[in-house]
JSON list of C-alpha atoms in Angstrom, two decimals:
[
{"chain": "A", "resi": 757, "resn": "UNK", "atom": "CA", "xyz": [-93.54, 19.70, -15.81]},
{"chain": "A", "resi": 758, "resn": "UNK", "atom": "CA", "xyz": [-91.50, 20.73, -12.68]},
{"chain": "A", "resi": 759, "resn": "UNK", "atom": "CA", "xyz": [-90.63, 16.92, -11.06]},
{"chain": "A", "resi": 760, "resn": "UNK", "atom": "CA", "xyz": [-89.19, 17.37, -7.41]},
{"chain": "A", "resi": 761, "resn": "UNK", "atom": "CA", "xyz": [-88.26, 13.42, -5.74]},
{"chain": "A", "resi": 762, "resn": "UNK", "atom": "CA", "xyz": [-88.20, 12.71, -2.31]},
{"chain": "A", "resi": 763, "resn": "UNK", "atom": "CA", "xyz": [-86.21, 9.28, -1.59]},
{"chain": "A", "resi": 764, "resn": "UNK", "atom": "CA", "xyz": [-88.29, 8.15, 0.89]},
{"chain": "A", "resi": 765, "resn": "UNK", "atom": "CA", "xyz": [-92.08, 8.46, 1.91]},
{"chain": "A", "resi": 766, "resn": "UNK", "atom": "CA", "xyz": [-91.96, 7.19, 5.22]},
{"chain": "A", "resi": 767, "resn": "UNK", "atom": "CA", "xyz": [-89.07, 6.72, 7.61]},
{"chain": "A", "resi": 768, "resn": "UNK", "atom": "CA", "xyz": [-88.89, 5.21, 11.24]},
{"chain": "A", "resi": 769, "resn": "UNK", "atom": "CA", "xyz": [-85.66, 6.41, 13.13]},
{"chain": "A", "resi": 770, "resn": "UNK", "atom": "CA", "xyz": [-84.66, 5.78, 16.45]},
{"chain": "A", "resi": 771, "resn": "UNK", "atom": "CA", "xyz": [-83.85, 8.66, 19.36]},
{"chain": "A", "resi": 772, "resn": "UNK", "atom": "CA", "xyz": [-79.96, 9.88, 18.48]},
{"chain": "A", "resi": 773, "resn": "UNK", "atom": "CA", "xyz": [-79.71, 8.63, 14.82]},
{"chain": "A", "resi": 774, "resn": "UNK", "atom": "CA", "xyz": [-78.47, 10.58, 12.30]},
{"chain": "A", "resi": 775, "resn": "UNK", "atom": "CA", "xyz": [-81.04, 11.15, 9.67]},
{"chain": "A", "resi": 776, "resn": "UNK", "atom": "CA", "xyz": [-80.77, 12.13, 5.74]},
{"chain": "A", "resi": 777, "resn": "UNK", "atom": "CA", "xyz": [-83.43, 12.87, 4.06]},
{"chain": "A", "resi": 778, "resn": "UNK", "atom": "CA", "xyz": [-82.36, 13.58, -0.12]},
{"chain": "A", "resi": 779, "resn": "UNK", "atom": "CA", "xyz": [-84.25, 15.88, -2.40]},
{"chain": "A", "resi": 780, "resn": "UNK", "atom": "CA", "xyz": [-83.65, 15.93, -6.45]},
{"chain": "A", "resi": 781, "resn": "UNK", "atom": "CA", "xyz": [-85.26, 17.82, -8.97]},
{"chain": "A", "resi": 782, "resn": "UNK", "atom": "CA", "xyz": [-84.73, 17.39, -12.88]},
{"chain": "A", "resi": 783, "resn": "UNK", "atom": "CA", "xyz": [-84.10, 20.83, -13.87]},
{"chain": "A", "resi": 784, "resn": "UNK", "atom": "CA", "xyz": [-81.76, 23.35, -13.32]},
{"chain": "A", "resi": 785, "resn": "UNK", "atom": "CA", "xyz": [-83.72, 25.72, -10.73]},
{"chain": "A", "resi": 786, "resn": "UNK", "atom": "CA", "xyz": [-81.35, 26.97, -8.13]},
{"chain": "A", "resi": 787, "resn": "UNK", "atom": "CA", "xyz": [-83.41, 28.08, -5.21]},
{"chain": "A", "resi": 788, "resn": "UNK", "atom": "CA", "xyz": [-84.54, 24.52, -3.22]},
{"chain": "A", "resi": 789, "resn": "UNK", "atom": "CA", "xyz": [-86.22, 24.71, 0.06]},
{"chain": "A", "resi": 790, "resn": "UNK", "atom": "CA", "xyz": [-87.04, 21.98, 3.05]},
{"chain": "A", "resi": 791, "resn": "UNK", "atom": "CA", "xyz": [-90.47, 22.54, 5.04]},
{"chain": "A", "resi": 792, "resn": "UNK", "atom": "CA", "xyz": [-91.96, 20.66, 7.74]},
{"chain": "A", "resi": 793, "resn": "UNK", "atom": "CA", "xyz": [-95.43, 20.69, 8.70]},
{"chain": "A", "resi": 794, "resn": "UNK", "atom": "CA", "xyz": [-97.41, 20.18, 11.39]},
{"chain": "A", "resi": 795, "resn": "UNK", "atom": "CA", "xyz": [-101.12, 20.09, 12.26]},
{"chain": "A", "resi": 796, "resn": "UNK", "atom": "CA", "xyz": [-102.10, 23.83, 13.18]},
{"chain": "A", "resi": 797, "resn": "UNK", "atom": "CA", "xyz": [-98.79, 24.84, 12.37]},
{"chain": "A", "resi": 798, "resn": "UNK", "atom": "CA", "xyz": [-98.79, 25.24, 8.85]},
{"chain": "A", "resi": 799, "resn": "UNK", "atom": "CA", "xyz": [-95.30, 24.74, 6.78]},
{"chain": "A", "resi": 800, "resn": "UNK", "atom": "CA", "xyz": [-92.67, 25.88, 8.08]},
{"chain": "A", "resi": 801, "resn": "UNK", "atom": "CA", "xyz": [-89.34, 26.63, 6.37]},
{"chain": "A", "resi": 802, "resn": "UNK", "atom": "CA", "xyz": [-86.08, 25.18, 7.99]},
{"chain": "A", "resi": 803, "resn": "UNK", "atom": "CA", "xyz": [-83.11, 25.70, 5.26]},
{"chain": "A", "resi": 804, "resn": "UNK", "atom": "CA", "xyz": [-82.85, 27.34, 1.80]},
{"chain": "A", "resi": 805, "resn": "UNK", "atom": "CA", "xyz": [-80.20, 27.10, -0.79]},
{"chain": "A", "resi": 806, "resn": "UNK", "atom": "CA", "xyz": [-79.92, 29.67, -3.61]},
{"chain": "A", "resi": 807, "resn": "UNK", "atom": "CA", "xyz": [-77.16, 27.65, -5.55]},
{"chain": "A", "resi": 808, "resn": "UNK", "atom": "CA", "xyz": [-74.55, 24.73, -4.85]},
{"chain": "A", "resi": 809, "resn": "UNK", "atom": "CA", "xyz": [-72.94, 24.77, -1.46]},
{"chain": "A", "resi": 810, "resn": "UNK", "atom": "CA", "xyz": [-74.57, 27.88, -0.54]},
{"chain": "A", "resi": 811, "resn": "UNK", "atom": "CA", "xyz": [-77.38, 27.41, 2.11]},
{"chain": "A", "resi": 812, "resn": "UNK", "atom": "CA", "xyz": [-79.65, 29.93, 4.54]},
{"chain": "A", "resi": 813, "resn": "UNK", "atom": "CA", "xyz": [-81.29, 28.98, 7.73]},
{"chain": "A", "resi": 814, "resn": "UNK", "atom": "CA", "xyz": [-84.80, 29.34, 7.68]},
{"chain": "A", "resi": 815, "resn": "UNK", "atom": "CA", "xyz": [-87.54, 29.99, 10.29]},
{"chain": "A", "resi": 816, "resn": "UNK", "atom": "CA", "xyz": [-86.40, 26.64, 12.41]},
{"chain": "A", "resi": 817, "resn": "UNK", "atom": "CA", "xyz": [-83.45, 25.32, 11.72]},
{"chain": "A", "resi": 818, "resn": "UNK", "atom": "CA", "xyz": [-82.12, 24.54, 15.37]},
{"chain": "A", "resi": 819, "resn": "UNK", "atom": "CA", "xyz": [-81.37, 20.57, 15.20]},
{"chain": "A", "resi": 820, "resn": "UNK", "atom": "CA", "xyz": [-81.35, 20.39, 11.18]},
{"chain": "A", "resi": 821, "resn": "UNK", "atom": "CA", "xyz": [-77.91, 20.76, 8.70]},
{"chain": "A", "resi": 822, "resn": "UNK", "atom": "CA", "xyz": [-77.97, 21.18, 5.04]},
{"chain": "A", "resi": 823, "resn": "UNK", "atom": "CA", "xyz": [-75.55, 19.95, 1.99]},
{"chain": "A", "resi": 824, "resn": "UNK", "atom": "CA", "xyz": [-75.86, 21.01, -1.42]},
{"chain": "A", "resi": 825, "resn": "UNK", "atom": "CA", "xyz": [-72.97, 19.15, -3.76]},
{"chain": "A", "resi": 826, "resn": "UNK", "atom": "CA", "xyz": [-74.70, 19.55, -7.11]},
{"chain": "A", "resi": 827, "resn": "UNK", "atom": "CA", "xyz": [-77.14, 21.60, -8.23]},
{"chain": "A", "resi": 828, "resn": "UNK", "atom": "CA", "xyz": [-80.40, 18.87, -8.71]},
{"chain": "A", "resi": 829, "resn": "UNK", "atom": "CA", "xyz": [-79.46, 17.04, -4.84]},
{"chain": "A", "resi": 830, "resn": "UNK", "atom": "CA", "xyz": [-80.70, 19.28, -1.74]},
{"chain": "A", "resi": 831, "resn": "UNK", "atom": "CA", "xyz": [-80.22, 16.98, 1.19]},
{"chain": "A", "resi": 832, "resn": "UNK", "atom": "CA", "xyz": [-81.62, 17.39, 5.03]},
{"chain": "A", "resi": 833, "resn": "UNK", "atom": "CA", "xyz": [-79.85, 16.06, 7.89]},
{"chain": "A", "resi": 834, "resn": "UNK", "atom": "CA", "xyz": [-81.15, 15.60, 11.33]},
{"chain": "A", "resi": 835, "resn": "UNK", "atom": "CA", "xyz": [-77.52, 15.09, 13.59]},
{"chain": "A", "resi": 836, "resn": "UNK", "atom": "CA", "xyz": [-79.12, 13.13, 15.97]},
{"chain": "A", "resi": 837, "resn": "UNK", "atom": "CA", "xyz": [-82.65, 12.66, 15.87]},
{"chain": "A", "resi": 838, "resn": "UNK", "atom": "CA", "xyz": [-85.54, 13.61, 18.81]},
{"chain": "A", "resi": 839, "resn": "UNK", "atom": "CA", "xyz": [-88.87, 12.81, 18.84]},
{"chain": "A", "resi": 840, "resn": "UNK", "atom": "CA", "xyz": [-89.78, 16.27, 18.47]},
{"chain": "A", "resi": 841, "resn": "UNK", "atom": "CA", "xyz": [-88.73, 16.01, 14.53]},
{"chain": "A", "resi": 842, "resn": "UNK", "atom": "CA", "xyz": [-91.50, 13.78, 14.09]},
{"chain": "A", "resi": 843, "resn": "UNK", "atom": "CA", "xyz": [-93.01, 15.22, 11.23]},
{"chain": "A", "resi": 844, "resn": "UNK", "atom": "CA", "xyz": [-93.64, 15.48, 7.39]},
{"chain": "A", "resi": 845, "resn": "UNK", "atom": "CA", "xyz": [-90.79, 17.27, 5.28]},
{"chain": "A", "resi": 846, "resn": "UNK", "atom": "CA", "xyz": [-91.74, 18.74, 2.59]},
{"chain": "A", "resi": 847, "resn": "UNK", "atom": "CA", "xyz": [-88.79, 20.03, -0.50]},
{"chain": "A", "resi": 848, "resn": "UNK", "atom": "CA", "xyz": [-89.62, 22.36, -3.00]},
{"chain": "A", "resi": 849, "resn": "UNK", "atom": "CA", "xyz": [-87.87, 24.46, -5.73]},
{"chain": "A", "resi": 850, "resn": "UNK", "atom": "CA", "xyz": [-89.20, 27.15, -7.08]},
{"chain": "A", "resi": 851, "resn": "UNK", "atom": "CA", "xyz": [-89.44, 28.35, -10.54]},
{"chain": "A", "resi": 852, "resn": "UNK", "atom": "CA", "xyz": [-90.35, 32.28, -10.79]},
{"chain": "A", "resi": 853, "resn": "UNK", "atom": "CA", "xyz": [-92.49, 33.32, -7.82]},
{"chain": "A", "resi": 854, "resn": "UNK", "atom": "CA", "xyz": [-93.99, 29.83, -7.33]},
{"chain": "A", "resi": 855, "resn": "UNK", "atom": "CA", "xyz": [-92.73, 27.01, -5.45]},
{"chain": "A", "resi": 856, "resn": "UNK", "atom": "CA", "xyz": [-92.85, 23.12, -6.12]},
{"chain": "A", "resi": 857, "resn": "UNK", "atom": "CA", "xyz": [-93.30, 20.50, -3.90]},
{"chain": "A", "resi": 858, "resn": "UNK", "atom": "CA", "xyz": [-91.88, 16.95, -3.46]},
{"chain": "A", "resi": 859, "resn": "UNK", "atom": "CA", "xyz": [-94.08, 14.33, -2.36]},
{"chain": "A", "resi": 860, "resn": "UNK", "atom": "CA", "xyz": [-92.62, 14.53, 1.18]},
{"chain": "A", "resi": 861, "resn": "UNK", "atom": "CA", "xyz": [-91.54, 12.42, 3.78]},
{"chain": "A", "resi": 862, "resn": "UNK", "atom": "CA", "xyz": [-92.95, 11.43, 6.71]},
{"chain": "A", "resi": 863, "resn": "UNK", "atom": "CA", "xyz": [-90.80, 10.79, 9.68]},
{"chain": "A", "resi": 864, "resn": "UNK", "atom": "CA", "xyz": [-91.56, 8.94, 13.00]},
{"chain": "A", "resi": 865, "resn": "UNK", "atom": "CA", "xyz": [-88.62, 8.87, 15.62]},
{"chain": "A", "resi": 866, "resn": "UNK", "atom": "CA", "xyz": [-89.42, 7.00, 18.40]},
{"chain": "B", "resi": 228, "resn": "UNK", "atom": "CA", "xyz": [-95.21, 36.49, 14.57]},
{"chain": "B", "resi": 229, "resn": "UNK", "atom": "CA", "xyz": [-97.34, 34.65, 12.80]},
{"chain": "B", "resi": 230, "resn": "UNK", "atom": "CA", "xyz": [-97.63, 37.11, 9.30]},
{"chain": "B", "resi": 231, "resn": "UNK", "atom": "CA", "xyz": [-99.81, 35.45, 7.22]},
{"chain": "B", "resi": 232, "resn": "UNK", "atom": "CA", "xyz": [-103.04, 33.52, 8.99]},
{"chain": "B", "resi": 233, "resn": "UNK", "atom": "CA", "xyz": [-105.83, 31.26, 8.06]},
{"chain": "B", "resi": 234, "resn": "UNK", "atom": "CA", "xyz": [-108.06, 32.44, 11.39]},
{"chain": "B", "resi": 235, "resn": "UNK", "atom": "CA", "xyz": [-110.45, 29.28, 10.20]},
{"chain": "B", "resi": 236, "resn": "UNK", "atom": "CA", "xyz": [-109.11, 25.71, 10.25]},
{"chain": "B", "resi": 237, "resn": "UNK", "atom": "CA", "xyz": [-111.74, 24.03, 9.23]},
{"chain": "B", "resi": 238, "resn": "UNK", "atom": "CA", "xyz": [-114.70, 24.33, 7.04]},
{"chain": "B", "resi": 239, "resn": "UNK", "atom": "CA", "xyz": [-117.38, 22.55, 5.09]},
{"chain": "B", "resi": 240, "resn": "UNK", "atom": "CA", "xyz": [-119.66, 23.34, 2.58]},
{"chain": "B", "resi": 241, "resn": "UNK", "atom": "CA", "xyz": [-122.57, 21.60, 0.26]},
{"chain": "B", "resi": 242, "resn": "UNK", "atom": "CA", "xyz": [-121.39, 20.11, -3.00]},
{"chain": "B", "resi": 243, "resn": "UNK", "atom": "CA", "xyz": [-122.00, 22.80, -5.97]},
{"chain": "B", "resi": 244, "resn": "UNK", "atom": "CA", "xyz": [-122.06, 25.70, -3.38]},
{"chain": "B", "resi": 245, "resn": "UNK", "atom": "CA", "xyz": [-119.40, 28.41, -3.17]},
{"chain": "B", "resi": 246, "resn": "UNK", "atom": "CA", "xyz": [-116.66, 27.95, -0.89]},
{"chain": "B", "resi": 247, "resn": "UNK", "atom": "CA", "xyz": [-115.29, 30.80, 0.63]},
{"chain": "B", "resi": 248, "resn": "UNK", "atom": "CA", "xyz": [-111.37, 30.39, 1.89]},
{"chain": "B", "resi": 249, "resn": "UNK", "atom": "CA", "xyz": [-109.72, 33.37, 3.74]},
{"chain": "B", "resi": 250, "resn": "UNK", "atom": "CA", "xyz": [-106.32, 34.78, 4.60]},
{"chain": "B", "resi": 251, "resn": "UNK", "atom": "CA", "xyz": [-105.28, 37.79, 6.36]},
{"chain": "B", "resi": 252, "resn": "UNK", "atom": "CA", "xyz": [-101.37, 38.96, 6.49]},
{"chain": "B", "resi": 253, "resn": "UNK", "atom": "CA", "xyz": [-99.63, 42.02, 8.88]},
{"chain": "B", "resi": 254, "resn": "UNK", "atom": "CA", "xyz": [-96.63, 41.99, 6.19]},
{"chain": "B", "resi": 255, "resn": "UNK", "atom": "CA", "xyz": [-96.78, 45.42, 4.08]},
{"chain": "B", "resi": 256, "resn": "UNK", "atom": "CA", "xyz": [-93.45, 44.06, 2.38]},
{"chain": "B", "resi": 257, "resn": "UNK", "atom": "CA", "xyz": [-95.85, 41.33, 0.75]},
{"chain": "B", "resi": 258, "resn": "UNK", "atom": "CA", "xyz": [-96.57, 41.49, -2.99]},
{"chain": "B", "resi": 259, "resn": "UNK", "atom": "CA", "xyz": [-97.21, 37.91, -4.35]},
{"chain": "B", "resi": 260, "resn": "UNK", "atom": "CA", "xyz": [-99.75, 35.80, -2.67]},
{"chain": "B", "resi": 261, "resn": "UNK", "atom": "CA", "xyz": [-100.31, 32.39, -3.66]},
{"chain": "B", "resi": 262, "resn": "UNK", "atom": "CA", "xyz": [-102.73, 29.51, -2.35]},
{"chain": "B", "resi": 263, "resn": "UNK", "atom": "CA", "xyz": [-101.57, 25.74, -2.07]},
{"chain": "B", "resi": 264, "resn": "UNK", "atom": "CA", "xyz": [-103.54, 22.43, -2.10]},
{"chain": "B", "resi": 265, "resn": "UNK", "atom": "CA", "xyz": [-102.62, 19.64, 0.21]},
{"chain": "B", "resi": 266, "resn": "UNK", "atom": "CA", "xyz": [-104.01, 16.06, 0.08]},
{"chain": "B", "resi": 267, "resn": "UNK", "atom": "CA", "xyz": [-103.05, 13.61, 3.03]},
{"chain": "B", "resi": 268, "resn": "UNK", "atom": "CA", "xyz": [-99.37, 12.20, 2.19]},
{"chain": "B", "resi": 269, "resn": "UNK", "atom": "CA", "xyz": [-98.85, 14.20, -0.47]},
{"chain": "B", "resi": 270, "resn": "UNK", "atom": "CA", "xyz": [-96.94, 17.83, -1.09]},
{"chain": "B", "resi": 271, "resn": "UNK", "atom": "CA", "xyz": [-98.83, 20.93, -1.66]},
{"chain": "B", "resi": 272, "resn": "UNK", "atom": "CA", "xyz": [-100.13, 21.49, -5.11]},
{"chain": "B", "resi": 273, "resn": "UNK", "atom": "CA", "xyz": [-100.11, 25.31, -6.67]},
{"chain": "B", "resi": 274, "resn": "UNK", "atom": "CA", "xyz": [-103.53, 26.65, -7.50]},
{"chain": "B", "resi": 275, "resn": "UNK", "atom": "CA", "xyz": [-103.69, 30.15, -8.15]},
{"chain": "B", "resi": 276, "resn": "UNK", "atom": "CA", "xyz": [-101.81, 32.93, -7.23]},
{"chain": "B", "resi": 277, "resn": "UNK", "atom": "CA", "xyz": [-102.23, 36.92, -7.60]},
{"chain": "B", "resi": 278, "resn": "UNK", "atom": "CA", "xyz": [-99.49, 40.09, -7.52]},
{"chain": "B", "resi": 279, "resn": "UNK", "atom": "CA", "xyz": [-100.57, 42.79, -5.47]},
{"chain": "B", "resi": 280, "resn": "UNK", "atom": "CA", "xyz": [-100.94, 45.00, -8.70]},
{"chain": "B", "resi": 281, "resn": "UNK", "atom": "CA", "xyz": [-103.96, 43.33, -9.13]},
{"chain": "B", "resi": 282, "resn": "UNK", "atom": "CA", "xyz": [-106.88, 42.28, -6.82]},
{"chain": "B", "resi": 283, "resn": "UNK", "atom": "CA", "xyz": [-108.32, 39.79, -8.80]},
{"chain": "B", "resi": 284, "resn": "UNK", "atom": "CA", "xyz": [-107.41, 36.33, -10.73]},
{"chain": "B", "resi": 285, "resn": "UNK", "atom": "CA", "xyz": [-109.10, 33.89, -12.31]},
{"chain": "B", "resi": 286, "resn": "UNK", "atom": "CA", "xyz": [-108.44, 30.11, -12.80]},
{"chain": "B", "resi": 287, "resn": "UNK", "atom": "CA", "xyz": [-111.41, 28.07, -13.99]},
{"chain": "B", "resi": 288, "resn": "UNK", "atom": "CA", "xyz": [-113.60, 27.53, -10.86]},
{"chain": "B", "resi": 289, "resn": "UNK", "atom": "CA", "xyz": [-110.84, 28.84, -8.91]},
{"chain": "B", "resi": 290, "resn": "UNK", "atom": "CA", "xyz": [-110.93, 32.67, -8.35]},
{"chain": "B", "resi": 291, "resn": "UNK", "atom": "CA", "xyz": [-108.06, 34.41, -5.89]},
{"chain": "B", "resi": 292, "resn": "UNK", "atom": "CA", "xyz": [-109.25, 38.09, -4.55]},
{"chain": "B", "resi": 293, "resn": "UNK", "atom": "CA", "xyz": [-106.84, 40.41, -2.75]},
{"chain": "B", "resi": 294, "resn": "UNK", "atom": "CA", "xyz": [-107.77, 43.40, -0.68]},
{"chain": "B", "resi": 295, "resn": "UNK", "atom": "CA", "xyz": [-104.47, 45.43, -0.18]},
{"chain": "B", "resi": 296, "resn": "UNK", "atom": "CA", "xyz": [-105.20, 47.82, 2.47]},
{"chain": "B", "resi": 297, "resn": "UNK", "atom": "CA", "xyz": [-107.38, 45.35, 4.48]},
{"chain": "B", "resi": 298, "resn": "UNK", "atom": "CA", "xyz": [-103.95, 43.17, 3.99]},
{"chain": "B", "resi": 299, "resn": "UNK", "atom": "CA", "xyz": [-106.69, 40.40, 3.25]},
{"chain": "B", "resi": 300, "resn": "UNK", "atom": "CA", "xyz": [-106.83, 37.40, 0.59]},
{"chain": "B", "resi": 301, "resn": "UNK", "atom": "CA", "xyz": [-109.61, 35.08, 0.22]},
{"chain": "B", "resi": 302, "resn": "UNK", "atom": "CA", "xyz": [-110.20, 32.26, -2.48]},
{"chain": "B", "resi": 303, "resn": "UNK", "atom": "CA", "xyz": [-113.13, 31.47, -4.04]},
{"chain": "B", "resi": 304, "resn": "UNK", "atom": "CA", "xyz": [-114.54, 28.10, -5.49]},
{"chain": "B", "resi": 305, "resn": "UNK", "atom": "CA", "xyz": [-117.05, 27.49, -7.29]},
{"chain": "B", "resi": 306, "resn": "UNK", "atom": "CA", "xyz": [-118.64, 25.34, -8.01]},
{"chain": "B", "resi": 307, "resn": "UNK", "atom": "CA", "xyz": [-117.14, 23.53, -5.07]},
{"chain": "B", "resi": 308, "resn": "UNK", "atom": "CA", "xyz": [-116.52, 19.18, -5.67]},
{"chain": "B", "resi": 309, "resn": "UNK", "atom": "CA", "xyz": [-116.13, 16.46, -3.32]},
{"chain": "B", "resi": 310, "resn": "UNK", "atom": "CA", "xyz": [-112.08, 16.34, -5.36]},
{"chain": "B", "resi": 311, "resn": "UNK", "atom": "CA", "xyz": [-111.90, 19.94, -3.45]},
{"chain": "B", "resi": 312, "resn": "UNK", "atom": "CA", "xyz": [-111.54, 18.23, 0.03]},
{"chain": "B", "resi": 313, "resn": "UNK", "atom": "CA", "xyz": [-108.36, 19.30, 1.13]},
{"chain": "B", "resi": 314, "resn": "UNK", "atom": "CA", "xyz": [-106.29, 20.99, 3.25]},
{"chain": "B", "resi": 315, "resn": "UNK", "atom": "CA", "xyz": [-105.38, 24.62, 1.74]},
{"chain": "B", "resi": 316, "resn": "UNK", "atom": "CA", "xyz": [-102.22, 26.94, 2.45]},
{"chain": "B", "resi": 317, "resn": "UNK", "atom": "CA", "xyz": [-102.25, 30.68, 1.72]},
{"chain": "B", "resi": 318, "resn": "UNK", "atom": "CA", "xyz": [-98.35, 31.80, 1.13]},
{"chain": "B", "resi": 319, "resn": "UNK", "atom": "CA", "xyz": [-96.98, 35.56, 0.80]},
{"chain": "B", "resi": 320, "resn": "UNK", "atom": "CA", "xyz": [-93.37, 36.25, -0.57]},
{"chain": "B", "resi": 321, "resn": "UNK", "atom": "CA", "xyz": [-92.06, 39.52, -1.22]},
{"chain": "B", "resi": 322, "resn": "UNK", "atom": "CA", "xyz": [-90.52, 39.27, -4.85]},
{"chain": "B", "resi": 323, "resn": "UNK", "atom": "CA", "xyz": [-87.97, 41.57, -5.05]},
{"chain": "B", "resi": 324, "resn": "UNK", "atom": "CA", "xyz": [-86.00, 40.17, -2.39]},
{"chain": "B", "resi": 325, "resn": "UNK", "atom": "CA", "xyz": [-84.94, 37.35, -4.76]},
{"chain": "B", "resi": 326, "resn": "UNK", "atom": "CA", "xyz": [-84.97, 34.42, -2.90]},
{"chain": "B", "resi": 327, "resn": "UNK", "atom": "CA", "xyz": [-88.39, 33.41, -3.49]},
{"chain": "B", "resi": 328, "resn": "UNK", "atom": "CA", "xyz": [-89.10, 32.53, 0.21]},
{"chain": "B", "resi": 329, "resn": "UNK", "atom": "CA", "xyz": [-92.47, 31.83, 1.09]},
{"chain": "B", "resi": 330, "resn": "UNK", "atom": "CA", "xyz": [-94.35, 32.37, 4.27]},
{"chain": "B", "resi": 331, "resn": "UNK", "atom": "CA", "xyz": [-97.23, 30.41, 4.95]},
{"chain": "B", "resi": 332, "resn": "UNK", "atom": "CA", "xyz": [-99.91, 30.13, 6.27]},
{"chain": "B", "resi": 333, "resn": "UNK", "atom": "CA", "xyz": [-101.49, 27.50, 9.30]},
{"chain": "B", "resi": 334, "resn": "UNK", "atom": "CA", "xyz": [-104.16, 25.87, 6.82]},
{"chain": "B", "resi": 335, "resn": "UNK", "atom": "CA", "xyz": [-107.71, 25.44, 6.51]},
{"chain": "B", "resi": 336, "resn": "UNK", "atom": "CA", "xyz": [-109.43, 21.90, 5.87]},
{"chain": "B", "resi": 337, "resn": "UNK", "atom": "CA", "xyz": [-112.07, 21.78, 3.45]},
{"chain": "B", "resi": 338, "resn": "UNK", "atom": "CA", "xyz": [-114.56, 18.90, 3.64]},
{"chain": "B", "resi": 339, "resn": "UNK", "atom": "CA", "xyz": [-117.13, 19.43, 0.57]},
{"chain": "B", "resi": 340, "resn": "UNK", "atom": "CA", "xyz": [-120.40, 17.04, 1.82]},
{"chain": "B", "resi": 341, "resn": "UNK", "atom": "CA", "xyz": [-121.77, 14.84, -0.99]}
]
């Protein structure tokens, strides 16, 4: 079983914080993904990374960073926070043609 | 440019009925289609998924239909359980680009009445 861990499942930030949000999986897949979603917006993909320290914007990736050390840790950074990145993230990594999620983390800045 | 869209975003239907899930995309490049689960707080869960060589696929009570020059998906349960009530996601990738990127879809909530 594909296992992807989130470290948090709920995070309240403050306006201008800097914000990590850390993604592991326990295998050795190299492609690893961050989503948000949003009511009527569906999931939408901020940053991919097809191996360590390599890393491709996505569909939104104005106000987000990435960092890829190892291979299992995929980490999301929000420089300094807005209350338009309220949201739930959402990792995955995929293995073949399908994608697996992390439980996700939702994230209030206020 | 939205490429791949769920045109309903919400939908119920009678407990042991059929319930009918569509997904339209504008993508020709697409070739793997897949459809996602999503409970409140919780990540999407896989369900089915179908290559465009084929137009049909079969899980269980989970069936995933694709209509390639109509550029149109739809999946099928049945029958359908209150444990169904869910958000669900279509996603399109094209596979030989090999990164595996997805593109989703907006969502449609499923409420299956008791």
């Amino acid at each position: 079983d594909v296992k992807v861990t989130q470290s948090s499942r709920y995070l309240v930030k403050r306006t201008g914080e800097k914000v990590f949000l850390e993604c592991v999986q326990d295998m050795d897949h190299e492609n690893m993904f961050w989503y948000r979603q949003d009511p009527g917006l569906g999931l939408r993909l901020i940053y991919f990374s097809y191996d360590v320290k390599m890393k491709e914007k996505g569909d939104i990736p104005e106000g987000y960073s990435v960092s890829r050390e190892k291979k299992e840790r995929f980490s999301l950074i929000l420089e300094s926070a807005s209350t338009n990145q309220t949201s739930m993230y959402l990792c995955a990594i995929s293995s073949g043609e399908t994608q697996y999620f992390g439980p996700g983390t939702r994230l209030l800045v206020l | 440019d939205q490429q791949v869209k769920q045109n309903s975003p919400s939908l119920s239907v009678q407990e042991g009925r059929i319930s009918i899930l569509n997904c339209d995309y504008t993508n020709s490049m697409f070739d793997y289609f897949l459809w996602y689960k999503k409970y409140p707080a919780e990540g999407p869960t896989f369900l089915i998924s179908i290559s465009s060589i084929k137009d049909k696929n079969e899980d269980g009570r989970f069936t995933v239909f694709l209509n390639k020059s109509a550029k149109h998906l739809s999946l099928h349960i049945v029958p359908s359980q209150p444990g169904d009530s869910a958000v669900y996601f279509c996603a399109a990738m094209t596979s030989n680009f090999g990164n595996e990127k997805l593109t989703f879809g907006t969502g449609t909530r499923l409420t299956i009445i008791p």
